[in-house]
Short mmCIF file of C-alpha atoms in Angstrom, two decimals:
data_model
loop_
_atom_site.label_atom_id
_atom_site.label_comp_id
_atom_site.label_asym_id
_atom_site.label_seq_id
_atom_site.Cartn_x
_atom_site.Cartn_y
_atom_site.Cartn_z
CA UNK A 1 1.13 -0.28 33.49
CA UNK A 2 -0.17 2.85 32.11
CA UNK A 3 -0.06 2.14 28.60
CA UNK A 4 -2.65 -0.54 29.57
CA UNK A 5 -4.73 1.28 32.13
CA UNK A 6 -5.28 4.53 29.46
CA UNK A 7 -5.34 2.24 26.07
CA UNK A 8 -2.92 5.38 25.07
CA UNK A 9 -0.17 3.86 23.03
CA UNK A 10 1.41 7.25 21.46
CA UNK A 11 2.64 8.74 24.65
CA UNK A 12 5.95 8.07 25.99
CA UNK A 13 6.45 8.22 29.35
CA UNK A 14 9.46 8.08 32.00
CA UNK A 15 9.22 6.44 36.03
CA UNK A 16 9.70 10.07 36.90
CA UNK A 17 6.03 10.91 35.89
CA UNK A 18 4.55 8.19 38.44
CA UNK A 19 7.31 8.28 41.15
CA UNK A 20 9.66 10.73 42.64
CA UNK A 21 13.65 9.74 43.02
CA UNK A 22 13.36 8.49 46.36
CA UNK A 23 10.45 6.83 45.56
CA UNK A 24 12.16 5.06 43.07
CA UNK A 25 15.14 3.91 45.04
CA UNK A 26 13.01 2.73 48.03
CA UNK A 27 11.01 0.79 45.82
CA UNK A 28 11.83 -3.02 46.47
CA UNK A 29 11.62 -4.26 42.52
CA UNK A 30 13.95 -0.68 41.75
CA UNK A 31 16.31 -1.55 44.54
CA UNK A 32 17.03 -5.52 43.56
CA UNK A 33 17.06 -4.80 39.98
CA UNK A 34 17.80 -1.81 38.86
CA UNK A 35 20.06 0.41 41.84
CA UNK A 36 23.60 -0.52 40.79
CA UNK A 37 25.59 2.30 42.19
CA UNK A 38 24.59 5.20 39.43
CA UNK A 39 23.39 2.49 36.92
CA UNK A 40 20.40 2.77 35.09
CA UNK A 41 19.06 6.48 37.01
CA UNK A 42 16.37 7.28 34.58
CA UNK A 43 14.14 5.57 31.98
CA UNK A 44 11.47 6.09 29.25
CA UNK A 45 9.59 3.47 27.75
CA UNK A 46 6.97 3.37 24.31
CA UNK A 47 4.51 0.55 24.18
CA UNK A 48 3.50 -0.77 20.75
CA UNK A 49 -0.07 -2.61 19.83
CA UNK A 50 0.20 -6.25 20.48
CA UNK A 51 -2.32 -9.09 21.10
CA UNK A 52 -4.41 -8.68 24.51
CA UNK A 53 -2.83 -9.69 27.25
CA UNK A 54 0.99 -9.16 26.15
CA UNK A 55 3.06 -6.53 26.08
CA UNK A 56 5.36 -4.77 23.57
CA UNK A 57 7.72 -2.01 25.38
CA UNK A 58 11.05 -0.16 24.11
CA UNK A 59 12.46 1.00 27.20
CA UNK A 60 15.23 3.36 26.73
CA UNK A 61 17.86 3.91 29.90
CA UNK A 62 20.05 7.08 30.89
CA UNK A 63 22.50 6.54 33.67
CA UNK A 64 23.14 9.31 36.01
CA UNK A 65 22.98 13.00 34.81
CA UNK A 66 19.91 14.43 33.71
CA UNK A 67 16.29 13.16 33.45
CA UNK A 68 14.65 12.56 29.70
CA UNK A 69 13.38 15.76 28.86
CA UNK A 70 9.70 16.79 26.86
CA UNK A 71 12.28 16.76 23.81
CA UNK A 72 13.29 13.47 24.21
CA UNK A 73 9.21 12.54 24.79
CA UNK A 74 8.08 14.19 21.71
CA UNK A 75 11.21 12.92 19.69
CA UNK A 76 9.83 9.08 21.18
CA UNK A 77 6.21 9.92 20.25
CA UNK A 78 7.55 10.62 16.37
CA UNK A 79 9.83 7.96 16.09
CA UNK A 80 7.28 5.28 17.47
CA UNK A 81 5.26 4.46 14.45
CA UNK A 82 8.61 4.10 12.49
CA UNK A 83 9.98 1.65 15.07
CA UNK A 84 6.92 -0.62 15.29
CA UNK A 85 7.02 -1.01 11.28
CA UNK A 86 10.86 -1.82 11.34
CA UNK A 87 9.45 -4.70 14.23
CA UNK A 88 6.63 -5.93 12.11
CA UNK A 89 8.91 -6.05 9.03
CA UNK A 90 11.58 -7.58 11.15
CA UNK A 91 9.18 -10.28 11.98
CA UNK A 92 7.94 -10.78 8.45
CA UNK A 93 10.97 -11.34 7.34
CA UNK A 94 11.91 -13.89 10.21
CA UNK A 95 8.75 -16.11 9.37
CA UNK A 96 9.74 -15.42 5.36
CA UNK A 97 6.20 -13.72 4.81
CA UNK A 98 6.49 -12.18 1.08
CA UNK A 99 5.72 -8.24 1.40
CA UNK A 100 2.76 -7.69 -1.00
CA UNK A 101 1.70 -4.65 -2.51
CA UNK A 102 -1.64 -2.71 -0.79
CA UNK A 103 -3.81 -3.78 -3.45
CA UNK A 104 -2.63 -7.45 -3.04
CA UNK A 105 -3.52 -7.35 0.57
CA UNK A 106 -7.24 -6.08 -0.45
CA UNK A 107 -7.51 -8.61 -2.61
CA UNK A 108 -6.16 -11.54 -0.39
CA UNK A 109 -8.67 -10.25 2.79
CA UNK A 110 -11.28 -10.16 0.72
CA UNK A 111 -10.27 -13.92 -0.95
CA UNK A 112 -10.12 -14.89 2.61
CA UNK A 113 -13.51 -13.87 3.55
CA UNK A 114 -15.16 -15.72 0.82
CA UNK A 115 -16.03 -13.81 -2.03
CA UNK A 116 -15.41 -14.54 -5.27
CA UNK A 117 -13.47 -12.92 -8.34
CA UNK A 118 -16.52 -10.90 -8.99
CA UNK A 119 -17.45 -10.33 -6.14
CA UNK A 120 -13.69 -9.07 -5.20
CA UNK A 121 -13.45 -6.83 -8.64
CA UNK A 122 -17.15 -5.56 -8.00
CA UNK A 123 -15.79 -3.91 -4.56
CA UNK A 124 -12.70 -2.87 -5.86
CA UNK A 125 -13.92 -1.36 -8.82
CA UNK A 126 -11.70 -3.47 -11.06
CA UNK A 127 -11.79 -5.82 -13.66
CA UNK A 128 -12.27 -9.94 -12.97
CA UNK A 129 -9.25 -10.31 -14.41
CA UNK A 130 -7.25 -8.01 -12.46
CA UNK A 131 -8.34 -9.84 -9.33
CA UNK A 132 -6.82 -12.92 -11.13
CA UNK A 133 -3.80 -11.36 -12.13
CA UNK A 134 -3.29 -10.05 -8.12
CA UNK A 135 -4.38 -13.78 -7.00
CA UNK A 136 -1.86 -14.99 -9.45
CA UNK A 137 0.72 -12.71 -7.99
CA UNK A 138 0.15 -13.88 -4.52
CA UNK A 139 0.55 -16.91 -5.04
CA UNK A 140 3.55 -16.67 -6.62
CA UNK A 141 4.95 -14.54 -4.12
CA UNK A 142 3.69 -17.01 -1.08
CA UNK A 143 4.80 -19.97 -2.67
CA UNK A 144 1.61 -21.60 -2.63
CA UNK A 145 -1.73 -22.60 -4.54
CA UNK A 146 -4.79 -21.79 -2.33
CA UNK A 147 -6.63 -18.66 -0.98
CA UNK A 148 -6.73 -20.75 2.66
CA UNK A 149 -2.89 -20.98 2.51
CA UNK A 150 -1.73 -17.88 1.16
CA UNK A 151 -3.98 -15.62 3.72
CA UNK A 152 -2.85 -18.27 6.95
CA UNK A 153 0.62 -17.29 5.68
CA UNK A 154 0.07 -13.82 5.07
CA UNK A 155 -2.86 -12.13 7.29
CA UNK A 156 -1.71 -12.95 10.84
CA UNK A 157 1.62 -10.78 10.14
CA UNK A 158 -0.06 -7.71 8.80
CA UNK A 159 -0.09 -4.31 11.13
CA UNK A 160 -4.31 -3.83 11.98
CA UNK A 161 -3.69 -2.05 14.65
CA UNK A 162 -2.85 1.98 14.09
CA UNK A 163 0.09 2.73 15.94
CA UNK A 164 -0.03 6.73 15.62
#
């Protein structure tokens, strides 16, 4: 798909920029799937970052009438971003991951690499026990008692990749 091919996640794009309406129809997967008598004429899709080798799409139908206009494209580009937090928060809250604040999060990727209290409140420019305090917080919030266990629960639901 193109989203792949360009590694362009911010545009949205619509069939009608690869193919032309008879294209479309004559187009075996279009014809068995999609062709049902004025159903499901025109579509737009958004891809949003996900692990290589899977995709993430909102695809976004319009039966007969019109095609999606550059409006409707620029008003998918803006909203994008704000629809791939409300999925990542969605998903947090499904696997009961604790939001933390953006200082916790430093904190906890930095615990998870190794370092130490100092070594955390040297790079933050804070004091040793204001790392403590955050770890304490953490845990609290995570329900559990180890920098291994709270960053398992935590780091592989956070949003690295920049979606604008």
């Amino acid at each position: 798909m193109y989203h792949e091919r360009s590694n362009d996640l911010s545009e949205a794009i619509k069939f009608s920029d690869f193919y032309t309406r008879r294209e479309l129809d004559a187009h075996p997967l279009w014809a068995e799937m999609f062709n049902c008598e004025g159903d499901a004429r025109h579509c737009m899709l958004i891809s949003m970052p996900t692990a290589p080798g899977r995709t993430r799409r909102l695809l976004l139908w319009r039966n007969n009438g019109r095609d999606f206009n550059e409006r409707d494209r620029l008003l998918m580009r803006v909203l994008r971003p704000h629809v791939y937090e409300v999925y990542l928060d969605s998903q947090r809250r499904l696997n009961k991951v604790p939001k933390l604040s953006k200082r916790e999060l430093e904190v906890l990727q930095l615990a998870a690499q190794g370092r130490s209290n100092a070594e955390i409140a040297h790079e933050l420019f804070v004091a040793v026990s204001t790392v403590r305090k955050h770890m304490e917080n953490i845990f609290d919030r995570t329900g559990v008692r180890s920098r291994a266990a709270a960053a398992a629960l935590v780091l592989p639901h956070l949003s690295v990749p920049d979606v604008r």
